Amino acid sequence: MEFPPPAPQAVHPTADALFSTLFSISVAGVVILQPMYAADQRTITDFAYVRLNPAAQQLLNLPEAPAGLTLRQRYPHPDHTGIYQFCHDAFVSGQYRQRDVHFQHNDLSTYLWVAAQRSGPYLLVSIADSADLNGLSTSTPLRRAMAQEMQRLQYSPEQPHQSYEAFMQQLAVIIVFSGPNHICRFTNNQYKTLVGDRVLLGHPAREVVPEAVAPAFLEWLDAVYTSGQPLVVPETLAWPATAAPAAATPSTYFTLSLQPMRNQQGQVDGVAVFAYDITQQRNSRLHLHNLNSELASLNVELSAAGRELANSQREIHQLSASFEEWLQQRTQGLEARNSLLTHMNQELDSFVYSASHDLRAPIANLEGLLNEVDRTVPADHPLRPEMQPLLRMMHGAVQRFQQTIGHLTELSRVPQEGELPKTPVDLHAVLADVQLDLTTLLAETNARLIVQVDDCGPIPLSLKHLRSIVYNLLSNALKYRHPDRPPVIRVTCGQMDAAVEIRVQDNGLGLTAEQQQQLFRLFRRLHHHVEGSGVGLFLIKRMVENAGGQLTVQSEAGVGSTFSVILPTE
Amino acid sequence: MEKLSCVILVDDDDTTNHINESLIRSLGITDYIFTANDGVQALALLEQQVVVPSAAHPVLLLLDITMPTMDGMAFLEAYQHLPATSRDAIRIVVLTVNMTSANLARVDDLPVAGLASKPLTVEKMDTILQLHFQRKLADG
């Protein structure tokens, strides 16, 4: 049995007591904030939570006195809700201020009615849930779901903050079905983007959902309704248009979130469907996907090309390595062969020298013996007449033999005499000297010798060798003259880069290409009608080459020849 | 022509020696011809003094250069250490097919009267006698 309390005493309660009671029982949330100042004690930097009444505690999910908590800690993002600026302005102005504020914390997405006014050092803030004021009973779970979705969007790695912005700009489709038959009870303004021109309100889902999507859609609704578990369909097409063929309109994609709605007893009595357009994200994703696969195939191509390149490089490297190896081997081989050849040349020279020397003694003996035969033929028994020419021919043969051996000896001495002192020689003087030697031959052949060597400096060769060379070339030009015309010999010279060239040009017999090839060979005589040993050109070529120079010939049979001696001046 | 005391032929080649001996004998230059095949044999001949040379009867020594055992150059080196009295009436003529330039240079410093190339001929012999012995071959 309860007894009613006695009538209150006629005592006026104090303002404090009244406030305190009101503070405790108010259905509107009341928050007492205290401004925090910067060092200059003038600029407000933040507001500290001083105290919250039970309603505010429930609304904001905060304790009665959140120690140390400030408004900015609670809402760190500037302009996120505008709540700080609102409080600041209210405090500074001292006027009553109110506004409609949407804000979000924990898992609550809330439209709040906020009013604030300064009271002494404090700012009193009164908060009411605007949804409650509008009396929508399902608001809390809806908001919770919405908040969850928004959070999911906001924190999912693929969809950074901008998704939330996008979401806010094109608000989600909201359709609420109630009862086991899913009768549509609520749609928001956006719902047509999902369902087209269909009228949903008051109809069971079964009747309005088009056939194309009905089985799946109804299954989802049933599933959520019977299990009480929320369901997310990540990607589904908008419902086909009623009139125009589906292909005519571009496809629109949605993500569906189906949330169970519960009555006071906690039983599921409906399903809320949130749908938001993900076409753009999907396109972007597809585009990105395409780009990615293009990139991937490009990568494959590139890596294939890279592999080929690497292979080619490896091959080139191997080739160049083996080429270098080959080159080195070849160089070594050539060097070895070169020193072998040099050695063989020296051997050959000394062989020629000793051979010619060793042959001389028996030849001398042969000559001596022939002389003795001549001498010992008794005066009273002269040789038979036919023997005389035989003896003469034997003398001739021995003489030729001696000459040849003499040439050979001379040849073998050329390299040794290559060490002759090389005081540069005046070509003019050498030519005059040689001309003197050839006076008879020049006169006999009625030859004309044209000397144009004024442009020529001193010749870097030993006098002996230069004389031999000039003598050989000039006497050859006279010896191998053309029978139809008197010889004309032109001696010219010219300075080249680090070299000097002496040319002896004649209008003689000339040489065929074949003859030119054999010209400088030892004992090679191309013409038999004139005397010659076949040694001269070989010898002077050797002299020129020993001095680092070149002896070449340009010739045309029947026209004439030009011999060129090039000697390095360094 | 007043004959030489003797002629010594120094050559390792017996044919050369034979030819030269035959020529000299036919020219009646001397009655005594000795042969040696190398420098050692030549030195031995000189030491034996088979024939004593004198100013009136000098000795001609024809010397080859290239020989085994002791060649012409080595012989000349050894020869110049003999007493001057035993060398006074000896004239040495180098008879060779060819001289290396090194040997030619050394010959100047050695007791060599002259050089002649092989083979020895009547003309060359005449020249040697005129230059080094003030004698002349009889005509014919």
XYZ file of C-alpha atoms in Angstrom:
710
model
C 0.000 0.000 0.000
C 1.447 3.305 -0.958
C 0.820 6.535 0.735
C 0.726 9.787 -1.144
C 3.361 12.219 0.046
C 2.190 15.055 2.185
C 1.419 18.396 0.565
C 4.514 20.408 0.119
C 5.379 23.073 2.588
C 4.686 26.593 1.505
C 8.357 27.327 1.308
C 9.786 28.823 -1.946
C 12.640 26.717 -3.103
C 15.850 28.541 -3.996
C 16.761 29.173 -7.631
C 19.633 26.795 -7.192
C 17.378 24.073 -5.930
C 14.933 24.676 -8.731
C 17.709 24.627 -11.343
C 19.196 21.561 -9.819
C 15.911 19.674 -9.981
C 15.111 20.922 -13.466
C 18.642 20.036 -14.549
C 18.070 16.515 -13.318
C 14.671 15.855 -14.757
C 14.711 17.810 -18.018
C 13.961 15.625 -21.073
C 16.074 18.050 -23.006
C 19.759 17.593 -22.579
C 21.564 20.396 -20.785
C 25.306 20.824 -20.961
C 27.301 23.332 -18.957
C 30.423 24.447 -20.800
C 33.207 26.695 -19.575
C 35.365 28.619 -22.028
C 39.103 28.035 -22.005
C 41.351 30.959 -22.808
C 44.671 31.378 -24.531
C 47.663 32.837 -22.695
C 46.397 36.377 -23.356
C 43.276 35.583 -21.309
C 41.122 37.094 -24.065
C 41.041 34.603 -26.917
C 38.766 31.631 -26.371
C 40.488 28.490 -27.594
C 38.095 25.787 -26.449
C 35.228 24.879 -24.090
C 35.516 22.403 -21.250
C 32.621 20.125 -20.379
C 31.635 21.027 -16.825
C 28.509 19.007 -16.306
C 25.792 17.178 -18.260
C 22.285 16.427 -17.067
C 20.992 12.828 -17.450
C 19.238 13.570 -20.760
C 22.427 15.057 -22.204
C 24.434 12.179 -20.828
C 22.150 9.805 -22.684
C 22.077 11.812 -25.873
C 25.775 12.427 -26.066
C 26.790 9.234 -24.330
C 28.989 11.073 -21.878
C 29.335 10.905 -18.070
C 27.925 13.636 -15.826
C 31.252 15.396 -15.455
C 33.675 14.314 -18.167
C 36.921 15.325 -16.461
C 39.371 17.055 -18.714
C 37.214 16.632 -21.840
C 36.837 19.611 -24.124
C 34.511 20.413 -26.952
C 37.316 20.364 -29.492
C 38.622 17.055 -28.274
C 35.161 15.716 -28.715
C 34.704 17.260 -32.186
C 38.233 17.660 -33.443
C 37.387 18.298 -37.080
C 36.950 21.968 -37.782
C 33.594 22.753 -39.355
C 32.662 19.161 -39.009
C 29.567 20.119 -37.172
C 30.067 23.776 -36.616
C 29.278 23.167 -32.972
C 32.373 24.839 -31.658
C 31.856 27.964 -33.722
C 28.230 28.010 -32.602
C 29.225 27.821 -28.924
C 31.921 30.403 -29.376
C 29.578 32.883 -31.037
C 26.892 32.297 -28.402
C 29.326 32.888 -25.559
C 30.920 35.964 -27.049
C 27.646 37.582 -28.047
C 25.934 36.833 -24.738
C 22.737 36.409 -26.770
C 20.486 33.435 -27.044
C 21.423 31.323 -30.019
C 19.871 28.282 -31.556
C 20.437 26.061 -34.517
C 19.762 22.777 -36.136
C 22.854 20.679 -36.049
C 23.703 17.387 -37.565
C 26.462 15.636 -35.858
C 27.786 12.224 -35.362
C 29.580 10.508 -32.612
C 29.935 6.941 -31.503
C 27.446 5.152 -33.668
C 24.776 7.788 -33.513
C 23.944 9.998 -36.403
C 21.757 12.686 -35.041
C 19.961 15.829 -35.966
C 19.973 17.875 -32.869
C 18.151 20.997 -31.897
C 20.644 23.074 -30.054
C 20.149 26.260 -28.072
C 22.769 28.092 -26.053
C 23.197 31.185 -23.909
C 25.869 32.555 -21.682
C 25.322 32.474 -17.954
C 28.134 34.177 -16.106
C 31.328 32.281 -16.737
C 29.431 29.385 -18.268
C 27.690 28.638 -21.463
C 24.502 26.732 -20.989
C 23.628 24.503 -23.910
C 20.295 22.809 -24.291
C 20.022 19.913 -26.721
C 17.044 18.068 -28.047
C 16.922 15.247 -30.550
C 15.146 16.801 -33.502
C 14.012 13.371 -34.654
C 12.332 12.793 -31.329
C 10.694 16.141 -31.715
C 9.383 15.029 -35.100
C 8.123 11.906 -33.467
C 9.556 9.332 -35.814
C 9.702 6.265 -33.629
C 11.990 4.232 -35.842
C 14.581 6.903 -35.950
C 17.098 5.397 -33.587
C 17.727 2.109 -35.375
C 17.612 3.897 -38.710
C 20.090 6.393 -37.611
C 22.191 3.694 -36.094
C 22.201 1.821 -39.381
C 22.890 4.947 -41.333
C 25.682 5.842 -39.018
C 27.146 2.396 -39.363
C 27.062 2.678 -43.115
C 28.552 6.089 -43.051
C 31.245 4.890 -40.743
C 31.883 1.890 -42.909
C 32.272 4.206 -45.863
C 34.331 6.657 -43.946
C 36.807 4.165 -42.624
C 36.956 1.695 -45.449
C 40.326 1.976 -47.110
C 38.941 2.114 -50.657
C 36.472 4.809 -49.871
C 38.168 7.562 -47.983
C 36.488 10.578 -46.642
C 35.114 11.719 -49.984
C 32.661 8.817 -50.058
C 31.039 10.244 -47.049
C 30.819 13.575 -48.822
C 29.377 11.850 -51.861
C 26.940 10.043 -49.706
C 25.785 13.263 -48.148
C 25.341 14.933 -51.477
C 23.151 12.274 -52.955
C 21.294 10.952 -50.004
C 20.630 7.287 -49.767
C 17.383 5.704 -50.822
C 15.364 4.749 -47.789
C 12.382 2.408 -48.008
C 10.771 0.891 -44.965
C 8.732 -2.290 -45.147
C 6.733 -3.624 -42.252
C 5.153 -6.935 -41.409
C 5.804 -10.379 -42.844
C 4.348 -9.329 -46.199
C 6.732 -6.382 -46.369
C 4.176 -3.688 -46.888
C 5.840 -0.430 -47.791
C 5.362 2.140 -45.040
C 7.931 4.797 -45.883
C 9.972 6.038 -48.733
C 12.210 9.056 -48.895
C 12.554 11.368 -51.818
C 15.422 9.477 -53.376
C 13.639 6.158 -53.629
C 12.729 6.501 -57.320
C 16.347 6.220 -58.321
C 16.157 2.620 -57.205
C 12.626 1.583 -58.111
C 11.685 3.855 -60.973
C 8.176 5.151 -61.419
C 6.571 2.586 -59.194
C 4.258 3.533 -56.368
C 5.337 1.618 -53.320
C 3.624 3.105 -50.317
C 0.931 0.827 -48.929
C 1.749 -2.024 -51.234
C 3.322 -5.343 -50.299
C 6.759 -5.797 -51.814
C 5.649 -8.866 -53.682
C 3.295 -6.764 -55.810
C 5.627 -3.927 -56.712
C 8.999 -5.547 -57.165
C 9.532 -6.269 -60.885
C 9.963 -9.865 -61.903
C 13.559 -9.460 -62.909
C 14.687 -8.726 -59.382
C 11.802 -10.086 -57.321
C 13.105 -13.497 -56.239
C 16.351 -12.195 -54.856
C 14.883 -9.024 -53.343
C 12.049 -10.841 -51.613
C 14.478 -13.451 -50.355
C 16.627 -10.735 -48.785
C 13.623 -9.136 -47.101
C 12.472 -12.519 -45.797
C 15.930 -13.382 -44.574
C 16.303 -10.175 -42.588
C 12.734 -10.350 -41.319
C 13.023 -13.913 -40.064
C 16.624 -13.887 -38.822
C 16.676 -10.371 -37.367
C 20.182 -10.002 -38.774
C 21.127 -7.098 -41.012
C 22.105 -7.921 -44.547
C 24.293 -6.052 -46.984
C 24.082 -6.618 -50.704
C 27.249 -5.070 -52.048
C 26.092 -4.649 -55.617
C 22.744 -4.857 -57.343
C 21.127 -3.251 -60.346
C 18.442 -0.643 -60.108
C 15.037 -1.987 -60.827
C 14.277 -2.196 -64.559
C 12.308 0.709 -65.911
C 8.603 0.097 -66.411
C 8.198 1.627 -69.844
C 11.473 2.006 -71.722
C 13.482 -1.066 -72.546
C 16.215 -1.732 -70.040
C 18.949 -1.286 -72.543
C 17.860 2.298 -73.257
C 18.882 3.615 -69.880
C 22.355 3.276 -68.540
C 22.591 0.761 -65.781
C 22.590 2.105 -62.258
C 24.114 0.092 -59.457
C 23.272 0.195 -55.784
C 24.568 -1.214 -52.579
C 21.689 -2.334 -50.400
C 21.684 -2.411 -46.657
C 18.726 -4.168 -45.100
C 18.196 -3.567 -41.408
C 15.684 -5.344 -39.220
C 13.303 -3.023 -37.327
C 12.010 -4.059 -33.943
C 8.934 -3.105 -31.996
C 8.819 -2.228 -28.293
C 9.074 -5.899 -27.408
C 12.189 -6.299 -29.447
C 10.509 -8.456 -32.067
C 11.284 -7.808 -35.699
C 8.320 -6.089 -37.249
C 9.832 -4.609 -40.385
C 12.812 -4.164 -42.624
C 14.435 -0.884 -43.592
C 16.166 -0.828 -46.903
C 18.925 1.666 -47.511
C 20.267 1.837 -50.981
C 22.956 4.063 -52.308
C 24.085 4.596 -55.792
C 27.521 3.142 -56.382
C 27.421 3.411 -60.172
C 30.095 6.040 -60.250
C 32.358 4.188 -57.838
C 31.679 0.997 -59.744
C 32.545 2.649 -63.032
C 35.616 4.099 -61.490
C 36.438 0.743 -60.058
C 35.847 -0.949 -63.420
C 37.819 1.719 -65.168
C 40.542 1.264 -62.621
C 40.287 -2.452 -63.065
C 40.600 -2.088 -66.829
C 43.496 0.253 -66.393
C 45.011 -2.217 -64.007
C 44.655 -5.102 -66.400
C 45.982 -2.960 -69.232
C 48.817 -2.018 -66.980
C 49.276 -5.651 -66.075
C 49.415 -6.722 -69.713
C 51.708 -3.817 -70.441
C 53.792 -5.000 -67.558
C 53.827 -8.481 -69.003
C 54.837 -7.102 -72.378
C 57.399 -4.867 -70.793
C 58.867 -7.613 -68.733
C 58.920 -9.849 -71.800
C 60.660 -7.072 -73.707
C 62.911 -6.593 -70.716
C 63.729 -10.273 -70.678
C 64.470 -10.172 -74.398
C 66.620 -7.133 -73.881
C 68.401 -8.826 -71.029
C 68.910 -11.876 -73.205
C 70.196 -9.758 -76.059
C 72.462 -7.925 -73.674
C 73.679 -11.196 -72.290
C 74.261 -12.469 -75.799
C 76.039 -9.263 -76.764
C 78.056 -9.482 -73.618
C 78.956 -13.074 -74.322
C 79.715 -12.234 -77.923
C 81.897 -9.314 -76.991
C 83.576 -11.395 -74.301
C 84.297 -14.185 -76.705
C 85.296 -11.651 -79.345
C 87.704 -10.093 -76.898
C 89.007 -13.489 -76.003
C 89.386 -14.318 -79.668
C 91.049 -10.967 -80.286
C 93.403 -11.506 -77.412
C 94.263 -14.978 -78.574
C 94.687 -13.674 -82.081
C 96.838 -10.788 -80.874
C 98.927 -13.176 -78.844
C 99.116 -15.498 -81.809
C 100.096 -12.613 -84.063
C 102.669 -11.363 -81.607
C 104.106 -14.835 -81.288
C 104.090 -15.239 -85.060
C 105.577 -11.783 -85.498
C 108.483 -12.476 -83.182
C 108.882 -15.877 -84.807
C 108.971 -14.198 -88.209
C 111.419 -11.568 -87.007
C 113.574 -14.318 -85.624
C 113.256 -16.303 -88.834
C 114.162 -13.219 -90.841
C 117.293 -12.745 -88.806
C 118.098 -16.431 -89.183
C 117.508 -16.133 -92.892
C 119.756 -13.102 -93.137
C 122.544 -14.804 -91.277
C 121.934 -17.943 -93.319
C 122.192 -15.981 -96.545
C 125.314 -14.323 -95.260
C 127.063 -17.497 -94.171
C 125.835 -19.410 -97.209
C 127.175 -16.756 -99.558
C 130.400 -16.666 -97.602
C 130.760 -20.430 -97.586
C 130.020 -20.591 -101.310
C 132.641 -18.031 -102.109
C 135.590 -20.212 -101.201
C 134.690 -23.122 -103.499
C 133.801 -20.683 -106.277
C 137.111 -18.961 -105.816
C 138.740 -22.371 -106.008
C 136.800 -23.170 -109.169
C 138.035 -19.953 -110.705
C 141.542 -20.684 -109.527
C 141.389 -24.171 -110.976
C 140.146 -22.822 -114.311
C 143.001 -20.322 -114.284
C 145.403 -23.147 -113.629
C 143.958 -25.138 -116.505
C 144.593 -22.110 -118.737
C 148.080 -21.769 -117.411
C 149.090 -25.387 -117.501
C 147.977 -26.041 -121.031
C 151.314 -26.764 -122.673
C 152.203 -24.356 -125.418
C 153.103 -27.153 -127.747
C 149.836 -28.991 -127.164
C 147.109 -26.354 -127.383
C 143.507 -27.228 -126.520
C 141.339 -28.567 -129.262
C 139.437 -25.611 -130.845
C 136.045 -26.859 -129.636
C 137.293 -26.830 -126.020
C 138.114 -23.105 -126.057
C 134.533 -21.847 -125.930
C 133.732 -24.428 -123.212
C 136.450 -23.024 -120.998
C 135.262 -19.493 -121.758
C 131.708 -20.453 -120.839
C 132.914 -22.032 -117.597
C 134.693 -18.768 -116.757
C 131.483 -16.874 -117.517
C 129.423 -19.207 -115.357
C 131.831 -18.836 -112.457
C 131.726 -15.067 -112.854
C 127.913 -15.014 -112.775
C 128.005 -17.267 -109.780
C 130.305 -14.873 -107.997
C 128.137 -11.887 -108.885
C 125.043 -13.553 -107.525
C 126.805 -14.467 -104.353
C 128.002 -10.897 -104.118
C 124.408 -9.647 -104.366
C 123.308 -12.116 -101.764
C 125.984 -10.932 -99.414
C 124.945 -7.367 -100.043
C 121.303 -8.244 -99.288
C 122.120 -9.942 -96.061
C 123.976 -6.855 -94.973
C 121.097 -4.396 -95.551
C 119.516 -4.738 -92.126
C 122.854 -4.350 -90.460
C 123.538 -1.227 -92.451
C 120.046 0.085 -91.609
C 121.824 1.355 -88.509
C 123.766 3.807 -90.631
C 123.809 7.369 -89.344
C 120.798 9.219 -90.678
C 121.998 12.731 -91.171
C 119.335 14.061 -93.507
C 120.546 14.088 -97.079
C 120.074 16.659 -99.793
C 118.248 15.031 -102.685
C 119.683 17.559 -105.168
C 123.234 16.512 -104.407
C 122.455 12.814 -104.585
C 120.690 13.273 -107.944
C 123.622 15.201 -109.370
C 125.999 12.507 -108.210
C 123.915 9.701 -109.704
C 123.457 11.672 -112.924
C 127.200 11.810 -113.232
C 127.423 8.028 -112.879
C 124.794 7.593 -115.579
C 126.199 10.165 -117.983
C 127.088 7.584 -120.610
C 123.791 5.778 -120.446
C 121.854 9.077 -120.497
C 123.756 10.181 -123.570
C 123.433 6.840 -125.365
C 119.700 6.702 -124.871
C 119.203 10.356 -125.716
C 117.256 10.649 -122.498
C 115.793 13.759 -120.969
C 115.959 13.980 -117.178
C 113.646 16.514 -115.559
C 114.412 17.199 -111.914
C 111.893 19.174 -109.884
C 112.856 18.681 -106.291
C 113.066 22.277 -105.064
C 110.094 21.814 -102.768
C 111.842 18.999 -101.053
C 113.535 19.263 -97.714
C 116.348 17.002 -96.525
C 115.626 13.306 -96.932
C 115.686 11.269 -93.704
C 117.827 8.405 -94.945
C 121.486 7.449 -94.992
C 123.371 8.843 -97.958
C 124.397 5.359 -99.046
C 120.846 4.059 -99.158
C 119.381 7.141 -100.796
C 122.046 6.948 -103.430
C 121.299 3.260 -104.067
C 117.595 3.988 -104.337
C 117.966 6.908 -106.712
C 120.556 5.072 -108.789
C 118.377 1.980 -109.090
C 115.242 3.894 -110.036
C 116.973 6.098 -112.599
C 118.985 3.291 -114.195
C 115.859 1.135 -114.328
C 113.979 3.943 -116.065
C 116.758 4.105 -118.653
C 117.212 0.355 -119.005
C 113.534 -0.371 -119.478
C 112.895 2.475 -121.885
C 110.401 2.142 -124.691
C 112.064 1.306 -128.014
C 109.861 3.795 -129.937
C 110.682 6.945 -128.001
C 113.582 8.516 -126.148
C 113.185 8.194 -122.394
C 111.791 11.140 -120.444
C 112.323 10.795 -116.724
C 110.754 13.168 -114.266
C 111.910 13.232 -110.677
C 109.619 15.139 -108.326
C 109.045 15.246 -104.638
C 106.503 16.471 -102.158
C 106.042 17.018 -98.465
C 103.302 15.000 -96.832
C 102.077 14.749 -93.270
C 105.131 13.593 -91.338
C 106.554 12.102 -94.503
C 108.297 13.000 -97.728
C 107.594 11.442 -101.117
C 110.036 11.043 -103.997
C 108.538 10.120 -107.366
C 110.382 8.851 -110.414
C 108.153 8.864 -113.473
C 109.165 7.410 -116.823
C 107.631 6.861 -120.257
C 109.159 3.427 -120.635
C 107.848 -0.053 -121.206
C 105.507 -0.004 -118.243
C 104.262 -3.045 -116.433
C 101.082 -5.084 -116.534
C 99.188 -5.579 -113.304
C 100.590 -9.085 -113.079
C 104.121 -7.853 -113.580
C 103.630 -5.193 -110.928
C 102.832 -7.908 -108.423
C 106.120 -9.706 -109.084
C 108.166 -6.562 -109.438
C 109.782 -6.454 -106.027
C 110.541 -10.142 -105.703
C 114.119 -11.277 -105.334
C 115.831 -12.389 -108.547
C 112.644 -11.619 -110.470
C 113.532 -10.314 -113.869
C 110.638 -9.182 -115.977
C 112.660 -8.272 -119.023
C 115.363 -10.440 -120.434
C 116.558 -8.198 -123.202
C 118.515 -6.054 -120.784
C 121.087 -6.963 -118.184
C 119.885 -7.162 -114.617
C 120.295 -9.235 -111.568
C 116.763 -9.042 -110.259
C 118.191 -7.768 -107.035
C 118.007 -3.995 -107.349
C 114.353 -3.321 -106.664
C 114.206 -5.946 -103.956
C 117.196 -4.357 -102.337
C 115.962 -0.771 -102.412
C 112.493 -1.812 -101.288
C 114.158 -3.386 -98.304
C 116.134 -0.226 -97.635
C 112.989 1.904 -97.796
C 111.021 -0.455 -95.589
C 113.800 -0.732 -93.068
C 113.567 3.038 -92.737
C 109.818 2.714 -92.036
C 108.827 3.853 -95.523
C 107.022 2.487 -98.553
C 108.057 1.816 -102.121
C 105.149 1.501 -104.549
C 104.654 1.546 -108.288
C 101.904 2.770 -110.586
C 102.290 1.593 -114.108
C 100.586 0.953 -117.396
C 102.073 -1.416 -119.914
C 103.329 0.510 -122.959
C 102.880 3.918 -121.304
C 105.275 4.112 -118.405
C 105.782 3.681 -114.696
C 105.879 5.909 -111.655
C 107.794 4.718 -108.635
C 106.975 6.376 -105.348
C 109.212 6.360 -102.300
C 107.548 7.566 -99.115
C 109.803 8.111 -96.137
C 108.649 9.141 -92.664
C 110.216 12.371 -91.467
C 109.759 11.529 -87.789
C 163.941 -12.187 -110.142
C 165.561 -12.926 -106.859
C 163.681 -15.711 -105.249
C 161.989 -15.448 -101.899
C 163.338 -17.499 -99.048
C 160.057 -19.326 -98.865
C 156.282 -18.981 -99.099
C 154.008 -20.276 -96.363
C 150.399 -20.992 -97.353
C 147.937 -20.998 -94.436
C 144.496 -22.241 -95.389
C 142.269 -25.026 -94.128
C 141.193 -25.709 -97.715
C 143.660 -28.080 -99.324
C 142.419 -27.259 -102.800
C 143.168 -23.599 -102.256
C 146.604 -24.475 -100.969
C 147.159 -26.726 -103.974
C 146.089 -24.064 -106.488
C 148.218 -21.401 -104.824
C 151.212 -23.736 -104.537
C 150.871 -24.692 -108.161
C 150.660 -21.063 -109.247
C 153.611 -19.951 -107.149
C 155.697 -22.877 -108.225
C 154.927 -22.211 -111.882
C 155.958 -18.594 -111.424
C 159.273 -19.624 -109.851
C 158.922 -17.265 -106.941
C 160.577 -19.573 -104.437
C 161.969 -23.046 -104.056
C 160.354 -23.686 -100.708
C 156.631 -23.751 -100.186
C 155.142 -24.862 -96.896
C 151.473 -25.306 -96.093
C 149.598 -25.135 -92.841
C 145.918 -25.840 -92.246
C 145.422 -23.465 -89.307
C 147.137 -20.845 -87.199
C 148.666 -23.361 -84.816
C 150.424 -25.231 -87.614
C 151.560 -21.923 -89.095
C 153.074 -20.797 -85.779
C 154.822 -24.186 -85.476
C 156.342 -23.730 -88.916
C 157.658 -20.312 -87.963
C 159.170 -21.621 -84.716
C 160.879 -24.513 -86.491
C 162.518 -21.904 -88.681
C 162.784 -24.413 -91.446
C 164.175 -21.635 -93.549
C 165.790 -18.641 -91.962
C 164.449 -15.500 -93.522
C 166.738 -12.646 -94.203
C 166.402 -9.228 -95.740
C 167.746 -10.628 -98.937
C 165.528 -13.639 -98.750
C 162.250 -12.621 -97.179
C 159.267 -14.831 -96.535
C 155.733 -14.413 -97.884
C 152.915 -15.759 -95.714
C 149.496 -15.992 -97.377
C 146.894 -16.168 -94.629
C 143.274 -17.247 -94.768
C 140.986 -15.791 -92.104
C 138.278 -18.409 -91.627
C 139.895 -21.512 -90.281
C 139.244 -24.037 -87.528
C 141.296 -24.340 -84.297
C 143.087 -20.991 -84.694
C 141.767 -18.646 -87.324
C 143.657 -15.942 -89.158
C 142.858 -13.171 -86.679
C 143.978 -15.273 -83.716
C 147.143 -16.212 -85.550
C 147.928 -12.535 -86.157
C 147.363 -11.762 -82.452
C 149.826 -14.508 -81.511
C 152.246 -13.618 -84.286
C 152.760 -10.056 -83.178
C 154.127 -11.341 -79.857
C 156.976 -13.126 -81.582
C 160.402 -11.466 -81.291
C 160.741 -8.613 -83.761
C 163.914 -10.164 -85.227
C 162.047 -13.254 -86.314
C 159.290 -11.112 -87.842
C 161.477 -8.599 -89.693
C 161.707 -10.417 -92.996
C 158.176 -11.874 -92.998
C 155.397 -10.271 -95.037
C 151.875 -11.420 -94.348
C 149.165 -11.005 -96.988
C 145.621 -11.871 -95.992
C 143.980 -13.884 -98.736
C 140.265 -14.248 -98.243
C 136.934 -14.397 -100.045
C 135.486 -11.551 -98.022
C 136.223 -9.702 -94.854
C 133.650 -8.653 -92.304
C 133.834 -4.963 -91.568
C 134.840 -5.774 -87.983
C 137.840 -7.793 -89.167
C 138.769 -5.163 -91.738
C 138.944 -2.577 -88.987
C 141.161 -4.793 -86.849
C 143.535 -5.621 -89.682
C 144.870 -2.054 -89.593
C 146.233 -2.625 -86.107
C 147.754 -5.977 -86.926
C 150.994 -6.814 -88.741
C 149.403 -7.283 -92.145
C 151.204 -6.148 -95.249
C 148.218 -6.389 -97.594
C 144.893 -7.901 -98.562
C 143.955 -9.975 -101.625
C 140.770 -11.698 -102.615
C 140.628 -15.314 -103.638
C 141.466 -16.762 -106.033
C 145.080 -15.817 -106.303
C 145.990 -14.965 -109.868
C 149.187 -14.168 -111.687
C 148.217 -10.495 -111.713
C 147.559 -10.431 -107.989
C 150.797 -12.228 -107.280
C 152.687 -9.715 -109.379
C 151.118 -6.856 -107.475
C 152.033 -8.446 -104.134
C 155.660 -8.904 -105.209
C 155.923 -5.322 -106.444
C 154.297 -3.766 -103.368
C 155.838 -5.809 -100.618
C 159.028 -7.332 -102.039
C 160.210 -4.846 -104.638
C 160.328 -7.651 -107.180
C 158.745 -8.061 -110.555
C 157.766 -11.242 -112.284
C 159.730 -12.017 -115.330
C 157.684 -11.427 -118.462
C 156.242 -14.578 -119.962
